[in-house]
Short mmCIF file of C-alpha atoms in Angstrom, two decimals:
data_model
loop_
_atom_site.label_atom_id
_atom_site.label_comp_id
_atom_site.label_asym_id
_atom_site.label_seq_id
_atom_site.Cartn_x
_atom_site.Cartn_y
_atom_site.Cartn_z
CA MET A 1 1.93 -18.61 35.19
CA SER A 2 2.87 -18.61 31.53
CA GLN A 3 1.55 -22.23 31.04
CA ASP A 4 -2.13 -22.13 32.53
CA ILE A 5 -2.56 -19.06 29.91
CA GLN A 6 -5.38 -20.60 27.66
CA ARG A 7 -3.74 -18.12 24.39
CA LEU A 8 -5.60 -17.16 21.58
CA THR A 9 -4.60 -19.32 18.48
CA ARG A 10 -4.36 -16.29 15.66
CA ARG A 11 -6.71 -18.37 13.79
CA GLU A 12 -9.04 -16.87 16.92
CA LEU A 13 -7.81 -14.18 17.32
CA ALA A 14 -9.18 -13.54 13.70
CA GLU A 15 -12.55 -14.47 14.27
CA ARG A 16 -12.87 -12.66 17.04
CA ILE A 17 -12.48 -9.46 15.73
CA ALA A 18 -13.99 -10.75 12.33
CA ASN A 19 -17.33 -11.41 14.96
CA ASP A 20 -16.82 -7.35 15.72
CA ILE A 21 -16.67 -5.61 12.12
CA PRO A 22 -20.54 -5.06 11.98
CA ASP A 23 -23.18 -6.21 8.98
CA GLY A 24 -22.23 -2.26 5.84
CA SER A 25 -19.04 -2.22 6.99
CA TYR A 26 -16.40 -1.26 4.78
CA ALA A 27 -13.36 -2.27 5.58
CA ASN A 28 -9.80 -3.16 4.44
CA LEU A 29 -7.08 -6.44 6.53
CA GLY A 30 -4.01 -5.47 5.58
CA ILE A 31 -1.01 -7.33 4.55
CA GLY A 32 0.48 -10.68 7.66
CA ALA A 33 -2.37 -12.30 10.13
CA PRO A 34 -5.17 -9.48 9.18
CA THR A 35 -5.78 -11.19 5.49
CA GLU A 36 -6.78 -14.27 7.76
CA VAL A 37 -9.38 -12.30 9.72
CA ALA A 38 -11.62 -12.64 6.11
CA ASP A 39 -11.50 -16.38 6.13
CA CYS A 40 -13.32 -15.99 9.50
CA LEU A 41 -16.22 -12.95 8.66
CA PRO A 42 -19.90 -14.67 9.54
CA GLU A 43 -22.55 -15.66 7.63
CA GLY A 44 -24.63 -14.27 5.80
CA VAL A 45 -22.66 -10.19 6.93
CA THR A 46 -22.06 -8.05 4.40
CA ILE A 47 -18.39 -6.88 4.72
CA ILE A 48 -17.17 -4.85 1.61
CA LEU A 49 -13.26 -6.07 1.61
CA HIS A 50 -11.32 -2.91 0.52
CA THR A 51 -7.65 -3.56 -0.89
CA GLU A 52 -5.47 -0.63 -1.88
CA ASN A 53 -4.16 -1.52 -4.95
CA GLY A 54 -7.56 -1.16 -6.26
CA LEU A 55 -9.90 -3.04 -5.83
CA LEU A 56 -13.76 -3.08 -3.97
CA GLY A 57 -15.77 -6.17 -3.14
CA MET A 58 -12.58 -8.94 -2.66
CA GLY A 59 -12.89 -11.98 -2.71
CA PRO A 60 -11.09 -15.08 -1.04
CA LYS A 61 -8.35 -16.66 -3.64
CA PRO A 62 -9.18 -18.73 -6.34
CA PRO A 63 -9.31 -22.10 -7.22
CA PRO A 64 -5.56 -24.06 -9.22
CA GLY A 65 -5.24 -22.83 -12.01
CA GLU A 66 -7.15 -19.78 -11.89
CA GLU A 67 -4.35 -17.97 -10.42
CA ASP A 68 -5.02 -13.81 -12.52
CA ILE A 69 -1.14 -12.35 -12.81
CA ASP A 70 -4.14 -8.95 -13.06
CA LEU A 71 -5.97 -9.15 -9.43
CA MET A 72 -4.04 -9.55 -6.61
CA ASN A 73 -4.60 -8.21 -3.43
CA ALA A 74 -2.37 -5.73 -1.22
CA GLY A 75 0.32 -8.68 0.25
CA LYS A 76 0.63 -9.69 -3.41
CA GLN A 77 -1.57 -12.22 -3.44
CA TYR A 78 -3.52 -14.41 -6.05
CA VAL A 79 -7.65 -13.00 -5.21
CA THR A 80 -11.48 -13.13 -6.75
CA ALA A 81 -13.45 -10.90 -7.28
CA LEU A 82 -16.73 -11.19 -6.04
CA PRO A 83 -20.10 -9.87 -8.29
CA GLY A 84 -20.80 -5.78 -7.23
CA ALA A 85 -16.09 -5.48 -6.72
CA ALA A 86 -15.85 -2.67 -8.42
CA TYR A 87 -11.66 -1.69 -9.57
CA PHE A 88 -10.61 1.86 -9.40
CA HIS A 89 -6.75 3.84 -9.41
CA HIS A 90 -5.04 4.82 -6.10
CA ALA A 91 -5.03 8.34 -5.82
CA ASP A 92 -9.22 6.81 -5.08
CA SER A 93 -8.20 3.92 -3.82
CA PHE A 94 -6.30 5.65 -1.06
CA ALA A 95 -9.13 8.13 -0.92
CA MET A 96 -11.25 6.19 0.43
CA MET A 97 -8.73 5.75 3.29
CA ARG A 98 -7.79 9.38 3.98
CA GLY A 99 -10.86 10.88 2.67
CA GLY A 100 -12.11 9.43 6.00
CA HIS A 101 -14.18 6.69 3.80
CA LEU A 102 -13.81 3.33 4.71
CA ASP A 103 -15.01 2.27 8.37
CA TYR A 104 -11.99 -0.10 8.86
CA CYS A 105 -8.92 -1.52 8.73
CA VAL A 106 -7.35 -4.27 10.31
CA LEU A 107 -2.73 -3.35 10.95
CA GLY A 108 -0.78 -5.81 12.64
CA ALA A 109 1.27 -3.92 14.72
CA TYR A 110 5.71 -3.45 16.14
CA GLN A 111 3.73 -1.05 18.79
CA VAL A 112 1.35 0.65 20.19
CA SER A 113 1.46 2.76 22.91
CA VAL A 114 -1.16 3.60 25.44
CA THR A 115 -2.69 7.13 24.20
CA GLY A 116 -3.25 4.91 20.01
CA ASP A 117 0.40 5.37 18.44
CA LEU A 118 0.47 2.46 16.38
CA ALA A 119 4.71 1.37 15.50
CA ASN A 120 4.33 -1.11 11.85
CA TRP A 121 6.48 -0.04 9.56
CA HIS A 122 9.61 0.42 10.84
CA THR A 123 12.11 -2.15 14.24
CA GLY A 124 13.98 1.58 14.10
CA ALA A 125 17.96 -0.84 13.36
CA LYS A 126 20.28 1.45 11.89
CA ASP A 127 20.45 -1.14 8.86
CA ALA A 128 16.75 -2.17 8.15
CA ILE A 129 15.86 -1.65 4.77
CA PRO A 130 13.13 0.87 5.00
CA ALA A 131 9.14 0.11 3.83
CA VAL A 132 5.66 2.10 4.60
CA GLY A 133 3.43 1.05 2.63
CA GLY A 134 -0.16 2.61 2.67
CA ALA A 135 0.84 1.87 6.41
CA MET A 136 0.85 4.85 7.61
CA ASP A 137 -2.08 6.03 5.00
CA LEU A 138 -4.51 3.31 6.51
CA ALA A 139 -3.85 4.65 10.16
CA ILE A 140 -4.22 8.37 10.00
CA GLY A 141 -7.47 7.38 7.02
CA ALA A 142 -10.31 4.23 8.85
CA LYS A 143 -12.42 4.77 11.57
CA SER A 144 -11.21 2.83 13.20
CA VAL A 145 -8.10 1.20 13.15
CA PHE A 146 -7.93 -2.17 15.02
CA VAL A 147 -4.72 -3.71 15.50
CA MET A 148 -4.17 -7.64 15.26
CA MET A 149 -0.92 -9.28 17.13
CA ASP A 150 0.46 -11.29 19.44
CA LEU A 151 0.27 -8.75 22.90
CA LEU A 152 4.32 -10.36 23.73
CA THR A 153 7.40 -10.05 22.13
CA LYS A 154 9.28 -13.16 21.20
CA LYS A 155 11.10 -12.25 24.22
CA GLY A 156 8.50 -11.84 26.21
CA VAL A 157 8.27 -7.51 26.02
CA SER A 158 5.26 -6.09 26.28
CA LYS A 159 3.80 -4.18 22.77
CA LEU A 160 1.06 -2.30 24.22
CA VAL A 161 3.38 -0.22 26.02
CA GLU A 162 3.31 3.69 28.16
CA ARG A 163 5.61 5.30 24.73
CA CYS A 164 6.36 3.38 22.10
CA SER A 165 10.04 2.62 20.74
CA SER A 166 10.09 2.24 17.24
CA PRO A 167 9.39 4.69 14.89
CA LEU A 168 5.48 5.65 14.67
CA THR A 169 3.14 5.13 11.75
CA GLY A 170 0.79 7.86 13.11
CA ILE A 171 -0.30 8.77 16.29
CA GLY A 172 -4.01 8.65 18.18
CA CYS A 173 -5.08 6.87 15.57
CA VAL A 174 -5.45 2.87 16.77
CA ARG A 175 -8.84 2.38 18.48
CA ARG A 176 -8.83 -1.14 19.55
CA VAL A 177 -5.78 -4.13 19.75
CA TYR A 178 -6.99 -7.33 19.93
CA THR A 179 -3.87 -10.15 21.11
CA ASP A 180 -3.94 -13.72 21.63
CA HIS A 181 -4.20 -12.76 25.53
CA ALA A 182 -6.76 -9.55 25.94
CA THR A 183 -8.82 -7.28 24.45
CA PHE A 184 -7.48 -3.39 24.40
CA ASP A 185 -9.29 -0.37 24.46
CA ILE A 186 -7.94 2.59 23.21
CA THR A 187 -9.74 5.40 25.46
CA PRO A 188 -9.57 8.55 26.65
CA ALA A 189 -9.12 8.04 30.37
CA GLY A 190 -6.88 4.83 29.33
CA VAL A 191 -6.82 1.34 28.62
CA VAL A 192 -9.60 -0.95 28.44
CA ALA A 193 -8.43 -4.14 28.87
CA HIS A 194 -11.68 -6.61 28.37
CA ASP A 195 -12.08 -10.57 27.02
CA LEU A 196 -9.38 -11.88 28.69
CA VAL A 197 -8.81 -15.45 27.59
CA PRO A 198 -9.53 -18.58 30.66
CA GLY A 199 -6.62 -18.50 33.15
CA LEU A 200 -5.35 -15.07 33.25
CA SER A 201 -6.29 -12.59 35.66
CA PHE A 202 -6.52 -8.36 35.47
CA GLU A 203 -3.31 -8.78 38.59
CA ALA A 204 -1.70 -10.47 35.92
CA LEU A 205 -1.99 -8.93 32.24
CA GLU A 206 -1.49 -6.04 34.28
CA LYS A 207 1.96 -6.89 35.00
CA ILE A 208 2.55 -8.89 31.87
CA CYS A 209 1.46 -5.24 30.41
CA GLY A 210 3.79 -3.29 33.56
CA LEU A 211 0.62 -1.02 32.33
CA LYS A 212 -2.72 0.68 34.56
CA LEU A 213 -4.93 -1.24 32.98
CA LEU A 214 -9.11 0.51 33.54
CA ARG A 215 -11.42 -3.10 33.23
CA LYS A 216 -14.59 -2.69 31.76
CA ASP A 217 -17.87 -0.79 33.31
CA MET B 1 -3.96 12.13 -34.79
CA ASN B 2 -1.46 8.74 -35.00
CA LYS B 3 0.24 7.52 -31.45
CA ILE B 4 0.75 4.56 -32.79
CA CYS B 5 4.20 4.03 -33.07
CA PRO B 6 5.01 0.73 -34.42
CA SER B 7 7.96 -0.45 -31.43
CA LEU B 8 9.16 0.18 -27.82
CA GLU B 9 12.33 0.06 -29.12
CA ALA B 10 11.00 3.39 -31.33
CA ALA B 11 9.03 4.92 -28.20
CA LEU B 12 11.91 4.48 -26.02
CA SER B 13 13.82 6.12 -28.76
CA ASP B 14 14.21 10.15 -27.71
CA ILE B 15 14.77 9.32 -23.80
CA PRO B 16 17.96 11.54 -22.39
CA ASP B 17 20.53 10.28 -19.31
CA GLY B 18 19.73 11.52 -15.77
CA ALA B 19 15.84 11.35 -16.99
CA SER B 20 12.60 10.96 -14.66
CA ILE B 21 10.70 8.62 -14.63
CA MET B 22 7.31 6.72 -13.80
CA ILE B 23 7.27 3.44 -13.36
CA GLY B 24 3.01 2.13 -13.69
CA GLY B 25 2.34 -1.38 -11.40
CA PHE B 26 1.72 -3.15 -7.68
CA GLY B 27 2.82 -6.11 -6.60
CA ASP B 28 3.86 -7.29 -11.30
CA ALA B 29 0.33 -6.31 -11.45
CA GLY B 30 -0.04 -3.60 -14.54
CA VAL B 31 4.53 -3.40 -15.05
CA PRO B 32 5.43 -2.98 -18.55
CA PHE B 33 7.73 -5.01 -18.39
CA GLN B 34 8.64 -5.69 -22.04
CA MET B 35 8.59 -1.81 -21.37
CA VAL B 36 11.90 -1.95 -19.41
CA ASP B 37 13.60 -4.32 -20.86
CA ALA B 38 12.72 -2.18 -24.22
CA LEU B 39 14.63 1.06 -22.32
CA ILE B 40 17.43 -1.58 -20.40
CA ALA B 41 18.60 -1.73 -24.36
CA GLN B 42 17.87 1.31 -24.95
CA GLY B 43 21.03 2.11 -22.29
CA ALA B 44 20.24 5.48 -20.71
CA LYS B 45 21.79 5.38 -17.73
CA ASP B 46 21.76 7.91 -14.15
CA LEU B 47 17.62 7.73 -13.94
CA THR B 48 15.33 8.30 -11.35
CA ILE B 49 11.85 5.96 -11.12
CA ILE B 50 9.38 6.32 -9.17
CA SER B 51 7.54 3.75 -8.81
CA ASN B 52 5.11 1.99 -5.99
CA ASN B 53 8.04 -1.21 -5.54
CA ALA B 54 11.77 -1.09 -6.03
CA GLY B 55 11.28 -4.08 -8.57
CA THR B 56 11.72 -8.11 -7.85
CA GLY B 57 13.59 -10.66 -8.66
CA SER B 58 16.23 -10.17 -11.75
CA GLU B 59 13.14 -8.34 -14.54
CA GLY B 60 12.02 -5.50 -14.61
CA ILE B 61 13.57 -2.56 -12.43
CA ALA B 62 14.92 -4.54 -9.73
CA ALA B 63 16.88 -5.40 -13.40
CA LEU B 64 17.14 -1.90 -14.17
CA ILE B 65 19.21 -1.58 -10.36
CA LYS B 66 20.94 -4.33 -10.73
CA LEU B 67 22.87 -2.67 -13.86
CA GLY B 68 23.20 0.24 -12.04
CA ARG B 69 20.50 2.33 -14.13
CA VAL B 70 18.79 3.97 -11.36
CA LYS B 71 20.36 7.04 -9.31
CA LYS B 72 16.54 7.01 -7.52
CA ILE B 73 13.85 6.09 -6.51
CA VAL B 74 11.54 6.85 -5.47
CA CYS B 75 8.50 4.55 -4.01
CA SER B 76 6.26 3.11 -0.60
CA PHE B 77 8.03 -0.43 -0.44
CA PRO B 78 10.83 -1.13 -1.65
CA ARG B 79 12.05 -4.31 0.69
CA GLN B 80 10.04 -6.93 -0.51
CA ALA B 81 10.76 -10.65 0.49
CA ASP B 82 12.98 -11.12 -3.18
CA SER B 83 13.89 -6.91 -3.80
CA LYS B 84 18.25 -8.39 -3.95
CA ALA B 85 19.11 -5.75 -6.31
CA PHE B 86 17.64 -2.82 -4.49
CA ASP B 87 18.61 -4.08 -1.45
CA GLU B 88 22.50 -4.39 -2.13
CA ARG B 89 22.83 -1.53 -4.15
CA TYR B 90 21.05 0.81 -1.61
CA LEU B 91 22.86 -0.11 1.38
CA SER B 92 26.50 -0.56 -0.77
CA GLY B 93 25.07 2.91 -0.85
CA GLU B 94 24.57 4.24 -4.85
CA LEU B 95 21.03 4.63 -5.08
CA VAL B 96 18.65 7.25 -3.12
CA LEU B 97 16.01 6.55 -2.32
CA ASP B 98 12.77 8.16 -1.25
CA LEU B 99 10.45 6.81 0.12
CA VAL B 100 6.87 8.35 0.76
CA PRO B 101 3.74 6.89 1.49
CA GLN B 102 1.26 4.63 -0.64
CA GLY B 103 -1.36 7.34 0.05
CA ASN B 104 0.52 9.79 -1.05
CA LEU B 105 3.04 8.61 -3.33
CA ALA B 106 -0.34 8.96 -5.30
CA GLU B 107 -1.52 11.65 -4.08
CA ARG B 108 1.86 13.81 -5.05
CA ILE B 109 1.55 12.21 -7.78
CA ARG B 110 -2.11 13.31 -9.22
CA ALA B 111 -1.73 16.69 -7.82
CA ALA B 112 1.35 16.39 -10.74
CA GLY B 113 -0.45 15.70 -13.51
CA ALA B 114 -4.07 18.13 -11.85
CA GLY B 115 -1.60 21.34 -12.13
CA ILE B 116 -1.76 21.73 -7.78
CA GLY B 117 0.72 23.22 -5.82
CA ALA B 118 1.41 21.64 -2.06
CA PHE B 119 -1.48 20.46 -0.99
CA PHE B 120 -1.67 19.67 2.79
CA THR B 121 -2.78 15.50 4.50
CA PRO B 122 -3.01 14.42 7.64
CA THR B 123 -0.36 11.50 6.31
CA ALA B 124 2.50 10.66 8.38
CA TYR B 125 2.26 13.47 10.36
CA GLY B 126 4.57 13.38 13.89
CA THR B 127 6.38 10.46 12.08
CA LEU B 128 10.18 10.19 10.88
CA LEU B 129 8.76 10.59 7.09
CA ALA B 130 7.46 13.66 8.13
CA GLU B 131 10.58 15.17 9.10
CA GLY B 132 11.38 18.91 8.57
CA LYS B 133 8.27 19.15 6.43
CA GLU B 134 5.97 21.70 6.85
CA THR B 135 2.44 21.82 9.03
CA ARG B 136 -0.33 22.99 9.24
CA GLU B 137 -3.52 22.74 12.09
CA ILE B 138 -6.50 22.68 10.07
CA ASN B 139 -9.68 22.74 12.37
CA GLY B 140 -7.98 20.72 14.87
CA ARG B 141 -6.30 18.30 12.66
CA HIS B 142 -2.30 18.22 12.68
CA TYR B 143 -1.51 17.99 8.50
CA VAL B 144 1.99 18.44 6.69
CA LEU B 145 3.09 20.08 3.52
CA GLU B 146 3.43 18.13 -0.05
CA TYR B 147 4.84 19.39 -3.02
CA PRO B 148 3.51 17.14 -6.50
CA ILE B 149 5.78 14.48 -8.52
CA SER B 150 6.63 14.96 -11.78
CA ALA B 151 8.52 12.92 -14.49
CA ASP B 152 10.27 13.54 -17.82
CA TYR B 153 8.38 10.19 -19.43
CA ALA B 154 5.63 7.78 -17.80
CA PHE B 155 5.54 4.11 -19.05
CA ILE B 156 1.94 3.09 -18.01
CA LYS B 157 0.91 -0.62 -19.24
CA ALA B 158 -2.98 -0.46 -19.89
CA TYR B 159 -5.10 -3.35 -21.51
CA LYS B 160 -6.57 -1.73 -24.49
CA GLY B 161 -5.63 0.85 -26.32
CA ASP B 162 -6.80 3.20 -30.28
CA ALA B 163 -5.03 5.98 -32.02
CA LEU B 164 -5.68 8.77 -29.75
CA GLY B 165 -4.74 7.00 -26.97
CA ASN B 166 -7.89 6.60 -25.02
CA LEU B 167 -7.43 3.63 -22.59
CA VAL B 168 -8.46 0.62 -20.55
CA TYR B 169 -7.50 -1.00 -17.71
CA HIS B 170 -7.52 -4.28 -17.14
CA LYS B 171 -8.84 -5.08 -13.24
CA THR B 172 -5.45 -4.38 -9.93
CA ALA B 173 -3.69 -4.10 -13.03
CA ARG B 174 -4.46 -0.14 -13.62
CA ASN B 175 -3.15 1.19 -9.34
CA PHE B 176 -1.27 3.92 -10.65
CA GLY B 177 -1.35 3.71 -14.18
CA PRO B 178 -3.74 6.28 -14.29
CA VAL B 179 -2.34 8.57 -12.02
CA MET B 180 1.34 9.38 -13.87
CA ALA B 181 -0.03 8.82 -17.39
CA THR B 182 -1.22 12.49 -16.40
CA ALA B 183 1.61 13.76 -14.54
CA ALA B 184 5.16 13.33 -16.94
CA LYS B 185 5.19 14.96 -19.84
CA CYS B 186 5.89 12.85 -21.61
CA THR B 187 3.54 9.78 -21.35
CA ILE B 188 3.82 6.06 -22.60
CA ALA B 189 1.32 3.29 -23.15
CA GLN B 190 2.39 -0.73 -23.08
CA VAL B 191 -0.84 -2.01 -24.15
CA SER B 192 -2.19 -5.15 -24.77
CA GLU B 193 -3.95 -3.82 -27.58
CA VAL B 194 -4.79 -1.23 -30.08
CA VAL B 195 -8.50 -0.78 -30.94
CA ALA B 196 -9.76 1.10 -33.79
CA VAL B 197 -10.96 4.81 -32.95
CA GLY B 198 -15.01 4.78 -31.57
CA ASP B 199 -14.66 0.55 -30.75
CA LEU B 200 -13.78 1.86 -26.86
CA ASP B 201 -16.61 2.82 -25.62
CA PRO B 202 -15.85 6.93 -24.36
CA GLU B 203 -18.28 6.26 -21.26
CA THR B 204 -15.39 3.32 -19.71
CA VAL B 205 -12.39 5.18 -21.13
CA VAL B 206 -10.24 5.53 -18.00
CA THR B 207 -7.91 7.55 -19.36
CA PRO B 208 -8.98 9.95 -21.91
CA GLY B 209 -5.94 10.31 -25.21
CA ILE B 210 -4.95 13.33 -23.96
CA PHE B 211 -2.74 12.32 -20.60
CA VAL B 212 -1.18 10.02 -23.79
CA LYS B 213 1.21 10.95 -25.90
CA ARG B 214 2.14 7.32 -27.14
CA VAL B 215 0.59 3.87 -27.64
CA VAL B 216 2.77 0.47 -28.04
CA GLU B 217 0.81 -3.07 -28.98
CA VAL B 218 2.82 -5.54 -27.13
CA LYS B 219 1.25 -8.76 -26.59
CA PRO B 220 0.35 -10.63 -24.02
CA THR B 221 2.46 -13.32 -22.52
CA PRO B 222 1.30 -15.95 -19.59
CA THR B 223 3.68 -14.66 -17.20
CA HIS B 224 3.25 -10.96 -17.88
CA GLY B 225 -0.13 -10.90 -18.65
#
C-alpha cells in the first residue's frame, strides 16, 4: 500500500509552507528542516525573517569568502542581513516572540497531539543531554505555530498522537502540522486533514495515524 | 573617570574561586574568547557560568569545563554537535546543569539588571522545566513565576568602547551582551577598538557606560572576530 503513496519531499513540504505564509508577515524558521522554507518563499512577497540571536531581515547565506563570524542564524550558520534589517539584543529578540509580535514560526517536532501540544526539545530518553534553546518561547509566543515534520517515525509510528509521550515544549500551541502525507489543522472540533498526497485516501490516513480525523468542509 | 584596563590579566585579577560569571555570546558570535582564555590563565575555580551555550570544540567555555573549573552551568542549549567537554562532565555528574529556556534566560538576566523581583511568563508552562515552580492564571492564560539571574561578573564582547564604558556592538555578536552588562556586579567588556570619549554617537550607544566597570581592548583575529 505505502509504495503507492506519493509522499512529499522535504523541498515540496517547504514550498507548501512557504506559500501559506502571507505577504507582510514576520516569521521565525526553526533550526533544521524549517530553515529550508526560507529558500522557497515566493517572488514578490515581503516576509521578514526573525532569528532569535538578534536579527530581523535575515537574508540568504553569503557567497563563499564573504562569511562574517558576527553574522549568523540560530542554527549557527552564516547568513546575510537584507536592506532594512535590524540588530537587537536577546531580551528584545525574545520580547518579539513572548510579547506576541511574531506572526508565524515553523518548528520541527518529535510529536504533536490532537489538541496541539508540542514535543520537540527532548526525546525523553533518560541518558539524553537536554537542550531547549528558544523552542518553548517560540511555541507560546508566535501568533501561529506551524510544525514541519515527517508524519511517521523511522519505525513507522505516527508522530501525530492522541497524547504526547515525549516531554512537552508547550501546551495547545500548534495551529497546523505540515507532513509528507497531508496537512493537519488543529481545531477546537478536532484535527482537520487536508491536502492529502496523491495515492493516499482519507481512510488510509486515519489508519496510519490511528486517529479519528475530520474532513475539510 | 577611566575604565580602560591595560590588559585582560589586570581586568580579571580579582576574580575569586566560586565566582558566578555571565559570558556573552551565541554560538561563536559575541563570545569573548580571549577573556575566557585569560580566565583560564588566572586560575579561578568552582565557577558558576551563565551563558547560552556550554562551549564547543576545545576553546572558550569548553576549555574551562574540560579543565574542571566549572561546578555549575546555567544555559539554554548545552548539547551541540561538538560539545564533548560539556557532555563528558555532565554525564559523569561533575557538572551541574540548570537548563533554562532561552527567552527566560534573557528575561531573567534583564530582570536582575532592572531590579525586578520576579515575573510571570507563559514560557514552559506545563513542561518539565516548570516543575515545582509557582504558577498563576492571569486573564485566562497560565504563567510560571521566574526569578532574576544575577552574577558577580559579566564577560561581554563589544565592537567599540570608550573610557566611560559606553559600548556599541557588531551585528549578531550583540546577543546577550547588553542584558548581561546590566546584571553583574562587575561587567568587563572586551572591545575590538577603544575610541576617544565623544567619538561614539550618543544616539547609537547600545550599552551606556553606567553598566560597565572595565574595558579592555583586544584586537580581533580572523577566527574570533
